[in-house]
Coordinates of C-alpha atoms in Angstrom, one line a residue:
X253 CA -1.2 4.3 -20.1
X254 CA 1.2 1.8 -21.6
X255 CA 4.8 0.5 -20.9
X256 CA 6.6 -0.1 -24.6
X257 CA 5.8 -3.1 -26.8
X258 CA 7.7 -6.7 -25.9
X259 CA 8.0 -5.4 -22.2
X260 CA 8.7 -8.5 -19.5
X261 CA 7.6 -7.4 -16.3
X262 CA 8.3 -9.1 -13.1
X263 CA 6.1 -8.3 -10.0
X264 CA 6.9 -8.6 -6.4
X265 CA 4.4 -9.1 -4.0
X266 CA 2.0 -9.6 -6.8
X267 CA -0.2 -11.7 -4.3
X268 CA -1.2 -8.6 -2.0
X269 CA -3.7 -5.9 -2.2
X270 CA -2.2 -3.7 -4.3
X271 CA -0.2 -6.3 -6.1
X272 CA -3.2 -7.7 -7.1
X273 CA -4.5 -4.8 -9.0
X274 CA -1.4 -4.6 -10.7
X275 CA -1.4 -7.7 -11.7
X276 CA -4.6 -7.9 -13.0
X277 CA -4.3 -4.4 -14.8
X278 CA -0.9 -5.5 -16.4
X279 CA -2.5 -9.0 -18.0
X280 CA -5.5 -6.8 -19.1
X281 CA -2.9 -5.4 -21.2
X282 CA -1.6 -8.5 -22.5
X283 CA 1.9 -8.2 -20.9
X284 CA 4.1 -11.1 -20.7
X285 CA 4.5 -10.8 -16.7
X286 CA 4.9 -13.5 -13.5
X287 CA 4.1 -12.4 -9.9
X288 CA 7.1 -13.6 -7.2
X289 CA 5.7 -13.8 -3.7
X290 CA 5.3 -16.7 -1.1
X291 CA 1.6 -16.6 -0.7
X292 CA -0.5 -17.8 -3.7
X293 CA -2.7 -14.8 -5.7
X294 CA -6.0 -13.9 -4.0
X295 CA -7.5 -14.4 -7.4
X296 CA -7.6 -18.0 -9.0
X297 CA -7.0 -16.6 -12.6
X298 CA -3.4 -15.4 -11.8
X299 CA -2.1 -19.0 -10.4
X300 CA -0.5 -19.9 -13.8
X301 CA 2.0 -16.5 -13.6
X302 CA 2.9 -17.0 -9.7
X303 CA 6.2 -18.2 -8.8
X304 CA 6.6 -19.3 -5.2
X305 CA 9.2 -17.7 -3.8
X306 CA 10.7 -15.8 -0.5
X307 CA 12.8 -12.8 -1.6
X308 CA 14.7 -13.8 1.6
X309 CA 16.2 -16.6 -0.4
X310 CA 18.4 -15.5 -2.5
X311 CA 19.7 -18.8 -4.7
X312 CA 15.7 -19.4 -5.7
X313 CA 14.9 -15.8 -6.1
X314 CA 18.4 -15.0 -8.9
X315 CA 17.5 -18.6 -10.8
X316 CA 13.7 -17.0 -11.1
X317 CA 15.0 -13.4 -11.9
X318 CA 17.8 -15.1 -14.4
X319 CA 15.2 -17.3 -16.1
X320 CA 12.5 -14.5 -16.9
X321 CA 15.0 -11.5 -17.6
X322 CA 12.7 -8.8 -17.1
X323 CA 12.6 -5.3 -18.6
X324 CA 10.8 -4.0 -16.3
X325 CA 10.3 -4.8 -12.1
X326 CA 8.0 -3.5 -10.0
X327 CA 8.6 -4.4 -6.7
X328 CA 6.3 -4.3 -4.0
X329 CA 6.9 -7.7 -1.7
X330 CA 7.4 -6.7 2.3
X331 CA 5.7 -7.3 5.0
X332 CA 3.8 -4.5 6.3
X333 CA 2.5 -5.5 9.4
X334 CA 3.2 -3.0 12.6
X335 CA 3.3 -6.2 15.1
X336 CA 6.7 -6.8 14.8
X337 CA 9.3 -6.8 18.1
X338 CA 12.4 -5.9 16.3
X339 CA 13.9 -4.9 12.8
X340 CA 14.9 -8.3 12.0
X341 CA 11.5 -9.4 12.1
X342 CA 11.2 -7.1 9.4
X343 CA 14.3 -8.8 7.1
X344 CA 11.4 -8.9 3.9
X345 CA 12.6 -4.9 3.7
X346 CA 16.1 -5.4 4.6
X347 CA 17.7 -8.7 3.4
X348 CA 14.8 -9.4 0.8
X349 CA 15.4 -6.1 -0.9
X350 CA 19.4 -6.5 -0.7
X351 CA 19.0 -10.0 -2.2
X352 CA 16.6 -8.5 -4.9
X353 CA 18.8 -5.3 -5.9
X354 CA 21.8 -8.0 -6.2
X355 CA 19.8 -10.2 -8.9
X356 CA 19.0 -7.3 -11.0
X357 CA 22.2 -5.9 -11.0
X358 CA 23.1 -8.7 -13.4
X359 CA 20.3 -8.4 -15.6
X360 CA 21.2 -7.0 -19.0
X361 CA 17.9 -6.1 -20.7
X362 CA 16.4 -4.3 -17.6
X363 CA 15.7 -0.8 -18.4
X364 CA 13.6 0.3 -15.0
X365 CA 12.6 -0.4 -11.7
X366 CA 10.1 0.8 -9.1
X367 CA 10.7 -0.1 -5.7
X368 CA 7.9 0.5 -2.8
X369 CA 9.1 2.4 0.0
X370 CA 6.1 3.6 2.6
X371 CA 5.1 7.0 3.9
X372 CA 6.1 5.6 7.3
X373 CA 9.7 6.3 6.4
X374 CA 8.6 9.6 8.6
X375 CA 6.0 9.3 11.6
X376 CA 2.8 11.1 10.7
X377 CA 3.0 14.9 10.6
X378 CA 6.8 14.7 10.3
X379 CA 8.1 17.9 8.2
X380 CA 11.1 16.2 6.6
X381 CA 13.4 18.3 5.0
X382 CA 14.2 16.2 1.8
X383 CA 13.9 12.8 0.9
X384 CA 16.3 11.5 3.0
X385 CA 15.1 13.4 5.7
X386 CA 14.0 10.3 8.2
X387 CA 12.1 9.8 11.3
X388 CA 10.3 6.2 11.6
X389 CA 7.9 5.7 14.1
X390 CA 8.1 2.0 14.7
X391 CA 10.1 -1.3 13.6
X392 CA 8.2 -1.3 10.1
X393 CA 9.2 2.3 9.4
X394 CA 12.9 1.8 10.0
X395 CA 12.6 -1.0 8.1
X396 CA 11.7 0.8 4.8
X397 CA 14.8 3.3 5.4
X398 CA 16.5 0.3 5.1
X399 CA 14.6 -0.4 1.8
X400 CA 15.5 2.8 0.7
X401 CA 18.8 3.2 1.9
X402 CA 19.8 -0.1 0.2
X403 CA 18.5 1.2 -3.1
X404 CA 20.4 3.7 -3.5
X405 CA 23.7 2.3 -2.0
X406 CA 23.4 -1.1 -4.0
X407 CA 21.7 -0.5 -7.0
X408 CA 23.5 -0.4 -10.7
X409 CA 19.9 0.3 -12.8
X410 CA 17.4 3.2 -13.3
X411 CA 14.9 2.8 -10.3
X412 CA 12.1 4.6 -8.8
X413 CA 11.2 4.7 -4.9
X414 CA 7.4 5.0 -4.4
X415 CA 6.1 5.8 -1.0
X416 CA 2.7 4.7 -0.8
X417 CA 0.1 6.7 1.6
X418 CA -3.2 5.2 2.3
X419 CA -4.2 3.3 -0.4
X420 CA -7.8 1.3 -0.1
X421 CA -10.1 -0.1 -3.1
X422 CA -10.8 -3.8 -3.8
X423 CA -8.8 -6.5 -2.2
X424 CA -8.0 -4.4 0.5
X425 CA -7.5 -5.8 4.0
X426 CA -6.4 -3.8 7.0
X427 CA -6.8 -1.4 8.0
X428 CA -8.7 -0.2 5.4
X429 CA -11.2 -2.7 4.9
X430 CA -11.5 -2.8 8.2
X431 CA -13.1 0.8 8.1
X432 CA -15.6 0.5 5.5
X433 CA -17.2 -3.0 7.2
X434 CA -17.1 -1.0 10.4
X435 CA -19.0 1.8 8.6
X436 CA -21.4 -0.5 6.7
X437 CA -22.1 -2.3 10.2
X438 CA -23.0 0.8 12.0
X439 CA -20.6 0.0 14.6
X440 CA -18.2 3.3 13.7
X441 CA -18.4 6.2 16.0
X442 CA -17.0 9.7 15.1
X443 CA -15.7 13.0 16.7
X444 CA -14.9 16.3 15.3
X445 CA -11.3 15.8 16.1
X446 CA -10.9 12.7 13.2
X447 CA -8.1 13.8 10.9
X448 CA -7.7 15.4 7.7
X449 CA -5.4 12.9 5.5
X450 CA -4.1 11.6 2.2
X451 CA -5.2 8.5 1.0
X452 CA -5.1 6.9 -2.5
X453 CA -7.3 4.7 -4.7
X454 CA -5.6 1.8 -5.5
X455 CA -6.0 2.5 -9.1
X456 CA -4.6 5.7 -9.5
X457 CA -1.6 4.5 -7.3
X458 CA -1.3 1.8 -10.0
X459 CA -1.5 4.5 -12.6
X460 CA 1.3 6.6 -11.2
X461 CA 3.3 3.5 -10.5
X462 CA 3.1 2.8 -14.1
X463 CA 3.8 6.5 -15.0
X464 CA 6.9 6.5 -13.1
X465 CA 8.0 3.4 -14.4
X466 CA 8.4 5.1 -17.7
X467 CA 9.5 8.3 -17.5
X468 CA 13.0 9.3 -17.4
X469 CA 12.3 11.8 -15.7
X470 CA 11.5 10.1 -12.6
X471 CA 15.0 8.1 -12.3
X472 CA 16.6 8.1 -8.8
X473 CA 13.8 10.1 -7.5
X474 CA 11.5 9.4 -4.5
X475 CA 7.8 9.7 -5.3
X476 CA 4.7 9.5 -2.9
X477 CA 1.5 7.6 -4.5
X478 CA -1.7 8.6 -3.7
X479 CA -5.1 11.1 -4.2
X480 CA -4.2 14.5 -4.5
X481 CA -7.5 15.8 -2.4
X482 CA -7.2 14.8 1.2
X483 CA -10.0 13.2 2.8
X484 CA -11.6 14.0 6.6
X485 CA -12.1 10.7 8.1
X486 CA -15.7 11.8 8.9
X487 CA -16.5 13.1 5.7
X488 CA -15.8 9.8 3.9
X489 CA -17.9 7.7 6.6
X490 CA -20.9 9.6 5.9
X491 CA -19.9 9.3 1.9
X492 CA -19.8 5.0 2.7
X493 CA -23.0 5.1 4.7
X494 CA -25.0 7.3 2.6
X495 CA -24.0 5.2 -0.3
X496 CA -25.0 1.8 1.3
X497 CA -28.6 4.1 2.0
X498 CA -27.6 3.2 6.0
X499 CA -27.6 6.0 8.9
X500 CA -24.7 8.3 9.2
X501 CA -22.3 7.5 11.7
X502 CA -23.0 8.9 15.6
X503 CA -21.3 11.8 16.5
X504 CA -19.4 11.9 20.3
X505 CA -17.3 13.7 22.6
X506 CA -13.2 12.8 21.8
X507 CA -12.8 11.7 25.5
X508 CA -15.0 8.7 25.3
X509 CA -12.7 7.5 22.1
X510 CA -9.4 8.4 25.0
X511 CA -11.5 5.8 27.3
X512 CA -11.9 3.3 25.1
X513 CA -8.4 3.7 23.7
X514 CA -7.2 3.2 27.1
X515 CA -9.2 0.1 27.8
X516 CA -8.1 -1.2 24.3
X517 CA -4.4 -0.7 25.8
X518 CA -5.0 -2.3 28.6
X519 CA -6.6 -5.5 26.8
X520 CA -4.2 -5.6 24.0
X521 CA -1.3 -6.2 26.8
X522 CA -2.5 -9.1 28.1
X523 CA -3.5 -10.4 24.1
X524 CA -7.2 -9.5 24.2
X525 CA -7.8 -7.8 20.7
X526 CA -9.6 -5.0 21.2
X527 CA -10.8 -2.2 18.1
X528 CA -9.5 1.2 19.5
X529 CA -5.7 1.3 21.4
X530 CA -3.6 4.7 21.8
X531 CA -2.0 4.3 19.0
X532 CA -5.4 3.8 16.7
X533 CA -6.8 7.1 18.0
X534 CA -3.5 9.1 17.5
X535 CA -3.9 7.8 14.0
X536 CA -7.2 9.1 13.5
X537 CA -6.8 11.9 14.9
X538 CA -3.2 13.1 13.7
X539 CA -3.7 14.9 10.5
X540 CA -1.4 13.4 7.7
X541 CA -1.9 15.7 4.3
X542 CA 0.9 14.3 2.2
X543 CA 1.9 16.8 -0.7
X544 CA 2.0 15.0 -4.0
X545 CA 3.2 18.1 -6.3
X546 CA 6.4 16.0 -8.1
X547 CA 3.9 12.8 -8.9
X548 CA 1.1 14.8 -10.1
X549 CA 3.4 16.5 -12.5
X550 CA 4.8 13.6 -13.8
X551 CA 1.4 11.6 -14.1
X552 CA -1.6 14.5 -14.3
X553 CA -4.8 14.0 -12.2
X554 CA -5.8 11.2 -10.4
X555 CA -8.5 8.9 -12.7
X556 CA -10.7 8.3 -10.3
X557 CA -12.5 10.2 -7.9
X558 CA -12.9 9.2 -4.0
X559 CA -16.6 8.9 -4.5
X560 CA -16.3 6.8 -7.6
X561 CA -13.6 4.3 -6.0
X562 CA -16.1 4.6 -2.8
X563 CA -19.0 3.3 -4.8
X564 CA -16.6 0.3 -7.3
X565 CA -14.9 -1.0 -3.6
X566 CA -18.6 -1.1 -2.0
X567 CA -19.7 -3.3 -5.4
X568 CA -16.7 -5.0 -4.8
X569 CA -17.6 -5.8 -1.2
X570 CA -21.1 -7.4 -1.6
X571 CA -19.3 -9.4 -4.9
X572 CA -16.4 -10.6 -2.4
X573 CA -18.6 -11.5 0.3
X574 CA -21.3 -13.3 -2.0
X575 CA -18.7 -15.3 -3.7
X576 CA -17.3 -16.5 -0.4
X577 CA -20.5 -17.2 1.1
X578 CA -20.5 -20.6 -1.8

């Protein structure tokens, strides 16, 4: 899947997980592109297209924007944390975006845009009505109305929201990667009352962001990214463990996971980390399937499988961890 010859694309966010997929697909195709973020790339190989830069600063952020001239932007820069206190903690989604959709409403030569949104726009389970049919469940949520809200109030070019669901794969962190070392230690626990969701290989979310990027179709539409099979929770644990050729995860009653979600409540409050917490276990056990009709039809079937991508991010782990064990 390519974007048309002597395309400039400018990546937000290119230092995170999935920005570093993109960025890594988009130099494989020889692409003149440059990542804006304030945290250097995970991957040394990148450094020479990062710019630093915090889309909350808007004088830095236009001269940057100015200077390259993109065609194309994919922006994916926010924080995505759920730790924050208030919305202005969040000001990455609010200001950062507003300062963003003002720089690129000057640009000339830009002929699309993808913006990430998240699924959290709608707590899980929500049965919006439409796309603007909101109901955040937390700081973070609200946040990415905001993102979305601003998009379409404030911006003068052809863009594209994407709503990310659960997307894992290499360079993952939380809480994502956080499930598979849990698995691969034999430290997760499982109960018939784990959800049913929709989560999303990071490579076929990169292949539908690239997909929407281009087609004309997609303008001023709102797009969710991920696999179009949902995954049980427990299904894909035993998937992990029989891969790494370890025993399947222990099956228990729910109300041991309520005990320990409880304890995990209680340490939490006073700043002890703890695993499990309320609001952990009504994620896992909340079912979350995410239709995907209007993406598939615009992209066609996902590329890779959830066994396949189960089997490349388990390579991927043992590479990560040997390389960082030097």
């Amino acid at each position: 899947m390519k974007i048309e010859n002597n395309s400039k694309i400018l990546v937000t966010g290119g230092s995170g997980f999935i920005g570093t997929n993109l960025m890594e697909y988009l130099l494989a195709q020889d692409y003149e592109v440059i990542n804006i973020d304030f945290t250097p790339p995970k991957r040394k190989d990148h450094d020479d297209y990062w710019q630093d830069c915090d889309i909350r600063e808007f004088e830095k952020l236009n001269a940057i924007v100015a200077d390259f001239n993109p065609t194309h932007v994919i922006h994916l820069a926010a924080r995505t944390d759920l730790n924050g206190q208030s919305l202005e903690d969040y000001n990455s989604n609010t200001l950062g975006v507003h300062n963003l959709v003002k720089s690129l409403n000057q640009l000339t030569l830009l002929k699309s845009v993808v913006i990430a949104s998240s699924m959290l726009v709608c707590r899980l389970g929500y049965q919006y009505k439409d796309m603007e049919d909101y109901d955040p469940p937390n700081f973070y949520g609200e946040s990415k109305v905001q993102t979305e809200k601003i998009t379409r109030a404030e911006a003068k070019f052809k863009w594209v929201l994407v709503r990310p669901t659960s997307i894992w794969g290499p360079w993952f962190g939380e809480p994502y990667r956080n499930f598979f070392d849990i698995v691969l230690a034999q430290r997760f626990f499982t109960s018939k009352r784990f959800a049913v969701k929709t989560y999303g290989y990071v490579s076929n979310a990169i292949e539908q962001i690239i997909a929407l990027l281009q087609d004309a179709q997609a303008k001023g539409g709102t797009y969710y990214l991920g696999d179009y099979l949902p995954t049980p929770i427990t299904a894909w644990a035993y998937e992990i463990a029989e891969m790494a050729d370890i025993k399947k995860p222990i099956l228990f009653p729910y109300f041991i996971f309520k005990t320990a979600a409880l304890v995990g409540d209680l340490l939490n409050s006073i700043g002890i980390p703890f695993v499990m917490s309320s609001f952990r276990l009504k994620n896992m056990t909340t079912n979350n399937v995410v239709h995907l009709g209007d993406t598939q039809a615009i992209v066609g079937n996902n590329s890779v499988s959830r066994l396949k991508g189960t089997r490349i991010t388990l390579d991927w782990l043992i590479k990560y961890k040997s390389e960082n064990r030097k």
